[in-house]
PDB file of C-alpha atoms and ligand atoms in Angstrom:
ATOM      1  CA  MET A   1      16.385  -3.532   1.911  1.00  0.00           C
ATOM      2  CA  GLY A   2      13.680  -4.276  -0.666  1.00  0.00           C
ATOM      3  CA  ILE A   3      10.581  -6.149   0.524  1.00  0.00           C
ATOM      4  CA  LEU A   4       9.437  -9.220  -1.377  1.00  0.00           C
ATOM      5  CA  ASN A   5       6.278 -10.618   0.197  1.00  0.00           C
ATOM      6  CA  VAL A   6       5.339 -14.000  -1.277  1.00  0.00           C
ATOM      7  CA  THR A   7       2.057 -13.982   0.623  1.00  0.00           C
ATOM      8  CA  PRO A   8      -1.662 -13.740  -0.131  1.00  0.00           C
ATOM      9  CA  ASP A   9      -2.344 -11.384   2.806  1.00  0.00           C
ATOM     10  CA  SER A  10       0.452  -8.869   3.467  1.00  0.00           C
ATOM     11  CA  PHE A  11      -0.967  -5.517   4.542  1.00  0.00           C
ATOM     12  CA  SER A  12       0.025  -3.468   1.517  1.00  0.00           C
ATOM     13  CA  ASP A  13       0.868  -5.857  -1.326  1.00  0.00           C
ATOM     14  CA  GLY A  14      -0.798  -9.137  -0.289  1.00  0.00           C
ATOM     15  CA  GLY A  15      -1.403 -11.372  -3.294  1.00  0.00           C
ATOM     16  CA  ARG A  16       0.568  -9.283  -5.798  1.00  0.00           C
ATOM     17  CA  TYR A  17       3.644 -11.516  -5.664  1.00  0.00           C
ATOM     18  CA  PHE A  18       2.076 -14.724  -4.339  1.00  0.00           C
ATOM     19  CA  ASP A  19       2.748 -16.410  -7.637  1.00  0.00           C
ATOM     20  CA  SER A  20       6.430 -17.501  -7.854  1.00  0.00           C
ATOM     21  CA  GLU A  21       6.931 -16.072 -11.333  1.00  0.00           C
ATOM     22  CA  ALA A  22       5.539 -12.682 -10.307  1.00  0.00           C
ATOM     23  CA  ALA A  23       7.685 -12.762  -7.145  1.00  0.00           C
ATOM     24  CA  LEU A  24      10.811 -13.572  -9.110  1.00  0.00           C
ATOM     25  CA  ARG A  25      10.131 -10.743 -11.580  1.00  0.00           C
ATOM     26  CA  HIS A  26       9.545  -8.317  -8.707  1.00  0.00           C
ATOM     27  CA  GLY A  27      12.738  -9.428  -6.939  1.00  0.00           C
ATOM     28  CA  LEU A  28      14.758  -8.805 -10.097  1.00  0.00           C
ATOM     29  CA  GLU A  29      13.084  -5.433 -10.468  1.00  0.00           C
ATOM     30  CA  LEU A  30      13.922  -4.435  -6.862  1.00  0.00           C
ATOM     31  CA  ALA A  31      17.571  -5.424  -7.378  1.00  0.00           C
ATOM     32  CA  ASP A  32      17.629  -3.450 -10.603  1.00  0.00           C
ATOM     33  CA  GLU A  33      16.174  -0.419  -8.828  1.00  0.00           C
ATOM     34  CA  GLY A  34      19.082  -0.407  -6.401  1.00  0.00           C
ATOM     35  CA  ALA A  35      18.110  -2.558  -3.415  1.00  0.00           C
ATOM     36  CA  ASP A  36      21.209  -3.623  -1.461  1.00  0.00           C
ATOM     37  CA  ILE A  37      19.404  -6.561   0.167  1.00  0.00           C
ATOM     38  CA  LEU A  38      16.246  -8.457  -0.861  1.00  0.00           C
ATOM     39  CA  ASP A  39      14.103  -9.524   2.100  1.00  0.00           C
ATOM     40  CA  ILE A  40      11.900 -12.470   1.152  1.00  0.00           C
ATOM     41  CA  GLY A  41       8.949 -13.424   3.349  1.00  0.00           C
ATOM     42  CA  GLY A  42       6.293 -16.138   3.116  1.00  0.00           C
ATOM     43  CA  GLU A  43       4.185 -15.232   6.155  1.00  0.00           C
ATOM     44  CA  SER A  44       2.418 -11.954   6.816  1.00  0.00           C
ATOM     45  CA  THR A  45       3.029 -10.536  10.294  1.00  0.00           C
ATOM     46  CA  ARG A  46       0.533  -7.696   9.963  1.00  0.00           C
ATOM     47  CA  PRO A  47      -1.585  -7.045  13.066  1.00  0.00           C
ATOM     48  CA  GLY A  48      -4.259  -9.740  13.420  1.00  0.00           C
ATOM     49  CA  SER A  49      -2.628 -12.133  10.926  1.00  0.00           C
ATOM     50  CA  ASP A  50      -2.798 -15.899  11.410  1.00  0.00           C
ATOM     51  CA  PRO A  51       0.428 -17.920  11.380  1.00  0.00           C
ATOM     52  CA  VAL A  52       1.132 -20.416   8.592  1.00  0.00           C
ATOM     53  CA  THR A  53       2.840 -23.785   8.976  1.00  0.00           C
ATOM     54  CA  ASP A  54       6.578 -24.255   8.398  1.00  0.00           C
ATOM     55  CA  GLU A  55       5.813 -26.343   5.308  1.00  0.00           C
ATOM     56  CA  GLU A  56       3.495 -23.769   3.779  1.00  0.00           C
ATOM     57  CA  GLU A  57       5.860 -20.882   4.471  1.00  0.00           C
ATOM     58  CA  TRP A  58       8.797 -22.678   2.878  1.00  0.00           C
ATOM     59  CA  ARG A  59       6.669 -23.907  -0.057  1.00  0.00           C
ATOM     60  CA  ARG A  60       5.786 -20.270  -0.842  1.00  0.00           C
ATOM     61  CA  ILE A  61       9.310 -18.884  -0.857  1.00  0.00           C
ATOM     62  CA  ALA A  62      11.430 -21.883  -1.954  1.00  0.00           C
ATOM     63  CA  PRO A  63      11.281 -21.306  -5.735  1.00  0.00           C
ATOM     64  CA  VAL A  64      11.807 -17.577  -5.254  1.00  0.00           C
ATOM     65  CA  VAL A  65      14.872 -17.929  -3.006  1.00  0.00           C
ATOM     66  CA  ARG A  66      16.353 -20.602  -5.279  1.00  0.00           C
ATOM     67  CA  SER A  67      15.981 -18.648  -8.476  1.00  0.00           C
ATOM     68  CA  LEU A  68      16.938 -15.240  -7.094  1.00  0.00           C
ATOM     69  CA  ALA A  69      20.080 -16.714  -5.512  1.00  0.00           C
ATOM     70  CA  GLY A  70      21.390 -17.535  -8.965  1.00  0.00           C
ATOM     71  CA  LYS A  71      20.282 -14.298 -10.568  1.00  0.00           C
ATOM     72  CA  VAL A  72      21.095 -11.351  -8.293  1.00  0.00           C
ATOM     73  CA  SER A  73      24.379 -10.282  -6.745  1.00  0.00           C
ATOM     74  CA  VAL A  74      22.867  -8.648  -3.641  1.00  0.00           C
ATOM     75  CA  PRO A  75      22.424 -10.696  -0.440  1.00  0.00           C
ATOM     76  CA  LEU A  76      19.085 -12.407   0.155  1.00  0.00           C
ATOM     77  CA  SER A  77      17.504 -12.166   3.562  1.00  0.00           C
ATOM     78  CA  VAL A  78      14.722 -14.455   4.748  1.00  0.00           C
ATOM     79  CA  ASP A  79      11.962 -12.824   6.816  1.00  0.00           C
ATOM     80  CA  THR A  80      10.924 -15.666   9.105  1.00  0.00           C
ATOM     81  CA  MET A  81      10.456 -16.597  12.753  1.00  0.00           C
ATOM     82  CA  LYS A  82      10.879 -20.313  11.992  1.00  0.00           C
ATOM     83  CA  PRO A  83      14.259 -22.051  12.301  1.00  0.00           C
ATOM     84  CA  THR A  84      13.359 -24.738   9.739  1.00  0.00           C
ATOM     85  CA  VAL A  85      12.379 -22.138   7.143  1.00  0.00           C
ATOM     86  CA  ALA A  86      15.566 -20.152   7.860  1.00  0.00           C
ATOM     87  CA  SER A  87      17.642 -23.288   7.542  1.00  0.00           C
ATOM     88  CA  HIS A  88      16.094 -24.273   4.173  1.00  0.00           C
ATOM     89  CA  ALA A  89      16.468 -20.717   2.887  1.00  0.00           C
ATOM     90  CA  ILE A  90      20.137 -20.593   3.865  1.00  0.00           C
ATOM     91  CA  LYS A  91      20.778 -23.851   2.011  1.00  0.00           C
ATOM     92  CA  ALA A  92      19.001 -22.331  -0.996  1.00  0.00           C
ATOM     93  CA  GLY A  93      21.195 -19.198  -0.941  1.00  0.00           C
ATOM     94  CA  ALA A  94      19.949 -16.742   1.715  1.00  0.00           C
ATOM     95  CA  SER A  95      22.685 -15.201   3.856  1.00  0.00           C
ATOM     96  CA  ILE A  96      20.699 -13.103   6.342  1.00  0.00           C
ATOM     97  CA  VAL A  97      17.915 -14.106   8.750  1.00  0.00           C
ATOM     98  CA  ASN A  98      15.391 -11.351   9.556  1.00  0.00           C
ATOM     99  CA  ASP A  99      13.426 -12.524  12.582  1.00  0.00           C
ATOM    100  CA  VAL A 100      10.604 -10.208  13.698  1.00  0.00           C
ATOM    101  CA  SER A 101      10.237 -12.167  16.946  1.00  0.00           C
ATOM    102  CA  GLY A 102      13.751 -11.210  18.039  1.00  0.00           C
ATOM    103  CA  LEU A 103      14.854 -14.859  17.973  1.00  0.00           C
ATOM    104  CA  GLN A 104      12.348 -16.133  20.506  1.00  0.00           C
ATOM    105  CA  ASP A 105      13.028 -19.697  19.383  1.00  0.00           C
ATOM    106  CA  PRO A 106      16.507 -20.710  20.648  1.00  0.00           C
ATOM    107  CA  ALA A 107      16.822 -23.056  17.659  1.00  0.00           C
ATOM    108  CA  MET A 108      16.926 -19.968  15.437  1.00  0.00           C
ATOM    109  CA  ILE A 109      20.034 -18.742  17.224  1.00  0.00           C
ATOM    110  CA  HIS A 110      21.656 -22.102  16.594  1.00  0.00           C
ATOM    111  CA  VAL A 111      20.797 -21.948  12.862  1.00  0.00           C
ATOM    112  CA  ILE A 112      22.340 -18.481  12.576  1.00  0.00           C
ATOM    113  CA  ALA A 113      25.487 -19.372  14.532  1.00  0.00           C
ATOM    114  CA  ALA A 114      26.034 -22.693  12.739  1.00  0.00           C
ATOM    115  CA  ASN A 115      25.665 -21.140   9.288  1.00  0.00           C
ATOM    116  CA  HIS A 116      27.533 -17.886   9.987  1.00  0.00           C
ATOM    117  CA  THR A 117      24.739 -15.787   8.509  1.00  0.00           C
ATOM    118  CA  GLY A 118      23.845 -12.195   9.157  1.00  0.00           C
ATOM    119  CA  VAL A 119      20.871 -11.544  11.421  1.00  0.00           C
ATOM    120  CA  VAL A 120      18.305  -8.816  12.043  1.00  0.00           C
ATOM    121  CA  ALA A 121      16.957  -9.054  15.593  1.00  0.00           C
ATOM    122  CA  MET A 122      13.675  -7.123  15.782  1.00  0.00           C
ATOM    123  CA  HIS A 123      11.589  -6.161  18.798  1.00  0.00           C
ATOM    124  CA  MET A 124       7.950  -7.237  18.896  1.00  0.00           C
ATOM    125  CA  LEU A 125       5.605  -7.138  21.898  1.00  0.00           C
ATOM    126  CA  GLY A 126       3.525 -10.335  21.927  1.00  0.00           C
ATOM    127  CA  ASP A 127       2.643 -11.943  18.598  1.00  0.00           C
ATOM    128  CA  PRO A 128       1.140 -10.604  15.364  1.00  0.00           C
ATOM    129  CA  LYS A 129      -2.352 -11.908  16.160  1.00  0.00           C
ATOM    130  CA  THR A 130      -2.774  -9.786  19.302  1.00  0.00           C
ATOM    131  CA  MET A 131       0.140  -7.334  19.411  1.00  0.00           C
ATOM    132  CA  GLN A 132      -1.935  -4.226  18.654  1.00  0.00           C
ATOM    133  CA  GLN A 133      -4.447  -4.902  21.446  1.00  0.00           C
ATOM    134  CA  HIS A 134      -3.496  -2.240  23.996  1.00  0.00           C
ATOM    135  CA  PRO A 135       0.308  -2.438  23.877  1.00  0.00           C
ATOM    136  CA  ARG A 136       1.744  -0.975  27.077  1.00  0.00           C
ATOM    137  CA  TYR A 137       5.232   0.064  28.191  1.00  0.00           C
ATOM    138  CA  SER A 138       6.427   2.148  31.091  1.00  0.00           C
ATOM    139  CA  ASP A 139       9.440   3.351  29.060  1.00  0.00           C
ATOM    140  CA  VAL A 140       9.171   2.187  25.455  1.00  0.00           C
ATOM    141  CA  VAL A 141      12.642   3.327  24.370  1.00  0.00           C
ATOM    142  CA  GLY A 142      14.359   1.901  27.447  1.00  0.00           C
ATOM    143  CA  GLU A 143      12.518  -1.427  27.200  1.00  0.00           C
ATOM    144  CA  VAL A 144      13.113  -1.900  23.467  1.00  0.00           C
ATOM    145  CA  ARG A 145      16.763  -0.913  23.874  1.00  0.00           C
ATOM    146  CA  ALA A 146      17.231  -3.377  26.744  1.00  0.00           C
ATOM    147  CA  PHE A 147      15.537  -6.149  24.742  1.00  0.00           C
ATOM    148  CA  LEU A 148      17.783  -5.548  21.721  1.00  0.00           C
ATOM    149  CA  ALA A 149      20.911  -5.345  23.888  1.00  0.00           C
ATOM    150  CA  ASP A 150      19.943  -8.687  25.424  1.00  0.00           C
ATOM    151  CA  ARG A 151      19.402 -10.261  21.972  1.00  0.00           C
ATOM    152  CA  VAL A 152      22.839  -9.082  20.882  1.00  0.00           C
ATOM    153  CA  LYS A 153      24.378 -10.611  23.993  1.00  0.00           C
ATOM    154  CA  VAL A 154      22.575 -13.926  23.508  1.00  0.00           C
ATOM    155  CA  LEU A 155      23.650 -14.087  19.852  1.00  0.00           C
ATOM    156  CA  GLU A 156      27.265 -13.258  20.662  1.00  0.00           C
ATOM    157  CA  THR A 157      27.331 -15.819  23.472  1.00  0.00           C
ATOM    158  CA  ALA A 158      26.106 -18.418  20.979  1.00  0.00           C
ATOM    159  CA  GLY A 159      29.063 -17.600  18.729  1.00  0.00           C
ATOM    160  CA  VAL A 160      27.478 -15.203  16.232  1.00  0.00           C
ATOM    161  CA  SER A 161      30.061 -12.606  15.250  1.00  0.00           C
ATOM    162  CA  SER A 162      29.304  -9.112  16.425  1.00  0.00           C
ATOM    163  CA  GLU A 163      29.602  -7.631  12.885  1.00  0.00           C
ATOM    164  CA  SER A 164      26.828  -9.932  11.652  1.00  0.00           C
ATOM    165  CA  ILE A 165      24.167  -8.549  14.003  1.00  0.00           C
ATOM    166  CA  ALA A 166      21.714  -5.776  13.130  1.00  0.00           C
ATOM    167  CA  ILE A 167      18.903  -4.564  15.385  1.00  0.00           C
ATOM    168  CA  ASP A 168      15.420  -3.188  14.659  1.00  0.00           C
ATOM    169  CA  PRO A 169      12.935  -1.468  17.008  1.00  0.00           C
ATOM    170  CA  GLY A 170      10.003  -3.066  15.149  1.00  0.00           C
ATOM    171  CA  VAL A 171       7.830  -0.114  14.157  1.00  0.00           C
ATOM    172  CA  GLY A 172       4.161  -1.164  14.427  1.00  0.00           C
ATOM    173  CA  PHE A 173       4.840  -4.453  16.209  1.00  0.00           C
ATOM    174  CA  GLY A 174       2.948  -4.072  19.489  1.00  0.00           C
ATOM    175  CA  LYS A 175       3.206  -0.274  19.475  1.00  0.00           C
ATOM    176  CA  THR A 176       0.828   2.672  19.468  1.00  0.00           C
ATOM    177  CA  LEU A 177       1.459   5.770  17.372  1.00  0.00           C
ATOM    178  CA  GLU A 178       3.146   7.397  20.369  1.00  0.00           C
ATOM    179  CA  HIS A 179       5.390   4.361  20.923  1.00  0.00           C
ATOM    180  CA  ASN A 180       6.433   4.349  17.261  1.00  0.00           C
ATOM    181  CA  LEU A 181       7.210   8.062  17.307  1.00  0.00           C
ATOM    182  CA  ALA A 182       9.185   7.813  20.540  1.00  0.00           C
ATOM    183  CA  LEU A 183      11.304   5.008  19.048  1.00  0.00           C
ATOM    184  CA  LEU A 184      11.871   6.807  15.755  1.00  0.00           C
ATOM    185  CA  GLY A 185      12.928   9.893  17.698  1.00  0.00           C
ATOM    186  CA  ALA A 186      15.405   7.860  19.754  1.00  0.00           C
ATOM    187  CA  LEU A 187      17.114   5.820  17.030  1.00  0.00           C
ATOM    188  CA  ASP A 188      20.432   7.387  18.002  1.00  0.00           C
ATOM    189  CA  SER A 189      20.200   5.685  21.388  1.00  0.00           C
ATOM    190  CA  LEU A 190      19.639   2.320  19.651  1.00  0.00           C
ATOM    191  CA  ALA A 191      22.502   3.014  17.234  1.00  0.00           C
ATOM    192  CA  ALA A 192      24.680   3.634  20.309  1.00  0.00           C
ATOM    193  CA  LEU A 193      24.468  -0.125  20.988  1.00  0.00           C
ATOM    194  CA  GLY A 194      27.031  -0.375  18.198  1.00  0.00           C
ATOM    195  CA  HIS A 195      25.101  -2.407  15.615  1.00  0.00           C
ATOM    196  CA  PRO A 196      23.503  -1.363  12.346  1.00  0.00           C
ATOM    197  CA  VAL A 197      19.914  -0.265  12.952  1.00  0.00           C
ATOM    198  CA  VAL A 198      17.227  -1.494  10.533  1.00  0.00           C
ATOM    199  CA  VAL A 199      13.939   0.412  10.348  1.00  0.00           C
ATOM    200  CA  GLY A 200      10.717  -0.641   8.628  1.00  0.00           C
ATOM    201  CA  VAL A 201       8.378   2.310   8.210  1.00  0.00           C
ATOM    202  CA  SER A 202       7.307   1.660   4.625  1.00  0.00           C
ATOM    203  CA  ARG A 203       3.537   2.162   4.083  1.00  0.00           C
ATOM    204  CA  LYS A 204       2.809   1.416   7.745  1.00  0.00           C
ATOM    205  CA  SER A 205      -0.425   2.553   9.369  1.00  0.00           C
ATOM    206  CA  PHE A 206       1.192   5.098  11.716  1.00  0.00           C
ATOM    207  CA  LEU A 207       1.736   7.178   8.543  1.00  0.00           C
ATOM    208  CA  GLU A 208      -2.014   7.220   7.966  1.00  0.00           C
ATOM    209  CA  LYS A 209      -2.580   8.362  11.545  1.00  0.00           C
ATOM    210  CA  LEU A 210      -0.270  11.309  10.906  1.00  0.00           C
ATOM    211  CA  ALA A 211      -1.133  12.218   7.334  1.00  0.00           C
ATOM    212  CA  GLY A 212      -4.068  10.106   6.075  1.00  0.00           C
ATOM    213  CA  GLY A 213      -4.088   7.748   3.087  1.00  0.00           C
ATOM    214  CA  GLY A 214      -4.424   3.999   2.604  1.00  0.00           C
ATOM    215  CA  PRO A 215      -1.356   1.750   2.092  1.00  0.00           C
ATOM    216  CA  GLY A 216      -1.118   2.728  -1.598  1.00  0.00           C
ATOM    217  CA  GLU A 217      -1.043   6.431  -0.739  1.00  0.00           C
ATOM    218  CA  ARG A 218       1.732   6.397   1.824  1.00  0.00           C
ATOM    219  CA  LEU A 219       4.810   6.808  -0.368  1.00  0.00           C
ATOM    220  CA  SER A 220       5.499  10.424   0.564  1.00  0.00           C
ATOM    221  CA  GLY A 221       5.063   9.645   4.258  1.00  0.00           C
ATOM    222  CA  SER A 222       7.283   6.571   3.916  1.00  0.00           C
ATOM    223  CA  LEU A 223      10.043   8.627   2.296  1.00  0.00           C
ATOM    224  CA  ALA A 224       9.803  11.349   4.939  1.00  0.00           C
ATOM    225  CA  ALA A 225       9.968   8.795   7.746  1.00  0.00           C
ATOM    226  CA  ALA A 226      12.867   6.911   6.127  1.00  0.00           C
ATOM    227  CA  ALA A 227      14.805  10.152   5.640  1.00  0.00           C
ATOM    228  CA  LEU A 228      14.359  11.159   9.263  1.00  0.00           C
ATOM    229  CA  ALA A 229      15.153   7.642  10.472  1.00  0.00           C
ATOM    230  CA  VAL A 230      18.461   7.714   8.607  1.00  0.00           C
ATOM    231  CA  SER A 231      19.284  11.188   9.897  1.00  0.00           C
ATOM    232  CA  LYS A 232      18.604   9.874  13.423  1.00  0.00           C
ATOM    233  CA  GLY A 233      20.971   6.936  13.043  1.00  0.00           C
ATOM    234  CA  ALA A 234      19.277   4.151  11.028  1.00  0.00           C
ATOM    235  CA  HIS A 235      21.591   2.340   8.618  1.00  0.00           C
ATOM    236  CA  ILE A 236      19.159   0.158   6.677  1.00  0.00           C
ATOM    237  CA  VAL A 237      15.592   0.983   5.651  1.00  0.00           C
ATOM    238  CA  ARG A 238      13.247  -1.876   4.746  1.00  0.00           C
ATOM    239  CA  VAL A 239      10.959  -0.628   1.965  1.00  0.00           C
ATOM    240  CA  HIS A 240       8.440  -1.570  -0.711  1.00  0.00           C
ATOM    241  CA  ASP A 241       9.277   1.332  -3.044  1.00  0.00           C
ATOM    242  CA  VAL A 242      12.955   0.820  -3.772  1.00  0.00           C
ATOM    243  CA  ARG A 243      13.458   3.149  -6.734  1.00  0.00           C
ATOM    244  CA  GLU A 244      11.977   6.153  -4.934  1.00  0.00           C
ATOM    245  CA  THR A 245      13.721   5.350  -1.654  1.00  0.00           C
ATOM    246  CA  VAL A 246      17.140   4.978  -3.271  1.00  0.00           C
ATOM    247  CA  ARG A 247      16.762   8.462  -4.782  1.00  0.00           C
ATOM    248  CA  ALA A 248      15.574   9.948  -1.505  1.00  0.00           C
ATOM    249  CA  MET A 249      18.416   8.280   0.426  1.00  0.00           C
ATOM    250  CA  ARG A 250      21.030   9.625  -2.005  1.00  0.00           C
ATOM    251  CA  VAL A 251      19.797  13.113  -1.187  1.00  0.00           C
ATOM    252  CA  VAL A 252      19.773  12.403   2.562  1.00  0.00           C
ATOM    253  CA  ASP A 253      23.243  10.910   2.366  1.00  0.00           C
ATOM    254  CA  GLY A 254      24.575  13.901   0.417  1.00  0.00           C
ATOM    255  CA  ILE A 255      23.227  16.352   2.986  1.00  0.00           C
ATOM    256  CA  LEU A 256      24.423  14.334   5.988  1.00  0.00           C
ATOM    257  CA  ARG A 257      27.915  13.900   4.569  1.00  0.00           C
ATOM    258  CA  ALA A 258      28.188  17.619   3.771  1.00  0.00           C
ATOM    259  CA  GLY A 259      27.055  18.389   7.331  1.00  0.00           C
ATOM    260  CA  ASP A 260      29.784  16.081   8.673  1.00  0.00           C
ATOM    261  CA  GLY A 261      32.403  17.895   6.658  1.00  0.00           C
ATOM    262  CA  SER A 262      33.289  14.447   5.290  1.00  0.00           C
ATOM    263  CA  VAL A 263      32.565  15.197   1.593  1.00  0.00           C
TER     264      VAL A 263
HETATM  265  N1  HH2 B 301       7.956  -5.145   9.075  1.00  0.00           N
HETATM  266  C1  HH2 B 301       7.234  -6.107   8.470  1.00  0.00           C
HETATM  267  C2  HH2 B 301       7.800  -7.362   8.192  1.00  0.00           C
HETATM  268  N2  HH2 B 301       9.076  -7.637   8.500  1.00  0.00           N
HETATM  269  N3  HH2 B 301      11.158  -6.951   9.398  1.00  0.00           N
HETATM  270  C3  HH2 B 301      11.903  -6.016   9.997  1.00  0.00           C
HETATM  271  N4  HH2 B 301      13.186  -6.267  10.296  1.00  0.00           N
HETATM  272  N5  HH2 B 301      11.399  -4.773  10.312  1.00  0.00           N
HETATM  273  C4  HH2 B 301      10.101  -4.436  10.039  1.00  0.00           C
HETATM  274  O1  HH2 B 301       9.677  -3.311  10.391  1.00  0.00           O
HETATM  275  C5  HH2 B 301       9.265  -5.411   9.410  1.00  0.00           C
HETATM  276  C6  HH2 B 301       9.844  -6.690   9.095  1.00  0.00           C
HETATM  277  C7  HH2 B 301       5.814  -5.816   8.071  1.00  0.00           C
HETATM  278  O2  HH2 B 301       5.757  -5.294   6.764  1.00  0.00           O
HETATM  279  P1  HH2 B 301       5.395  -6.139   5.443  1.00  0.00           P
HETATM  280  O3  HH2 B 301       6.381  -7.220   5.197  1.00  0.00           O
HETATM  281  O4  HH2 B 301       5.225  -5.202   4.315  1.00  0.00           O
HETATM  282  O5  HH2 B 301       3.961  -6.713   5.756  1.00  0.00           O
HETATM  283  P2  HH2 B 301       3.414  -8.149   6.149  1.00  0.00           P
HETATM  284  O6  HH2 B 301       3.977  -8.508   7.481  1.00  0.00           O
HETATM  285  O7  HH2 B 301       1.923  -7.955   6.176  1.00  0.00           O
HETATM  286  O8  HH2 B 301       3.857  -9.119   5.090  1.00  0.00           O
END
């Protein structure tokens, strides 16, 4: 899943693709590099970020969703917590809703069910503004797993087909380094819920805590984390560096398949 942030303030690429033309070019480039899904977002959810209005979020991504829908063959996903933005994006050609709030707004569930889209339900503790202020769990893996299982149940009850639902532990969303590592080490237990697991580790700050380097220097850490996530059961990795990740994942896939005896 290639990341396309049409924002002025995303943590690693804020402002680079804020202009619609630049965003469109980057989206085409990500598809060309081998992304299987393009995830388009108009609101940063980095720790401490301020929310934007529905109108502003849609204004940012509208031209990008519209033009990419006619130009790429891969599905477009919209990274939003807002049902109105999701609804506009679906009309403009998006077919997946990626909601980092885990569908806290019941209207979002209705939008997904009514339009028969795919959905990524992600776990976040609190909201982006304050989520990194002393996040606490008594059993991070158990609590995140229970939250995701509940989201799946709520979606299915609302009529969303089981095959359309993916889950995501939300690395960095209300989590300390230890919480992130515990979740990444337990992806198999999330995969056991029976839905594709999405993981976003790309350029995130836990990599700096482990190996140093600002957002622009975290490619090697991102690839290592993505490789391990996939070997632990993740199905989809959400990344900024598509070309490099596709190559790394081909290697991971080759090794895992050989290990399975399924070559
Ligand atoms: N991470 C970010 C945004 N959306 N969606 C899912 N499903 N999983 C993630 O881990 C995830 C996500 C944050 O990364 P980014 O989009 O690069 O930054 P920002 O929120 O600053 O735009």
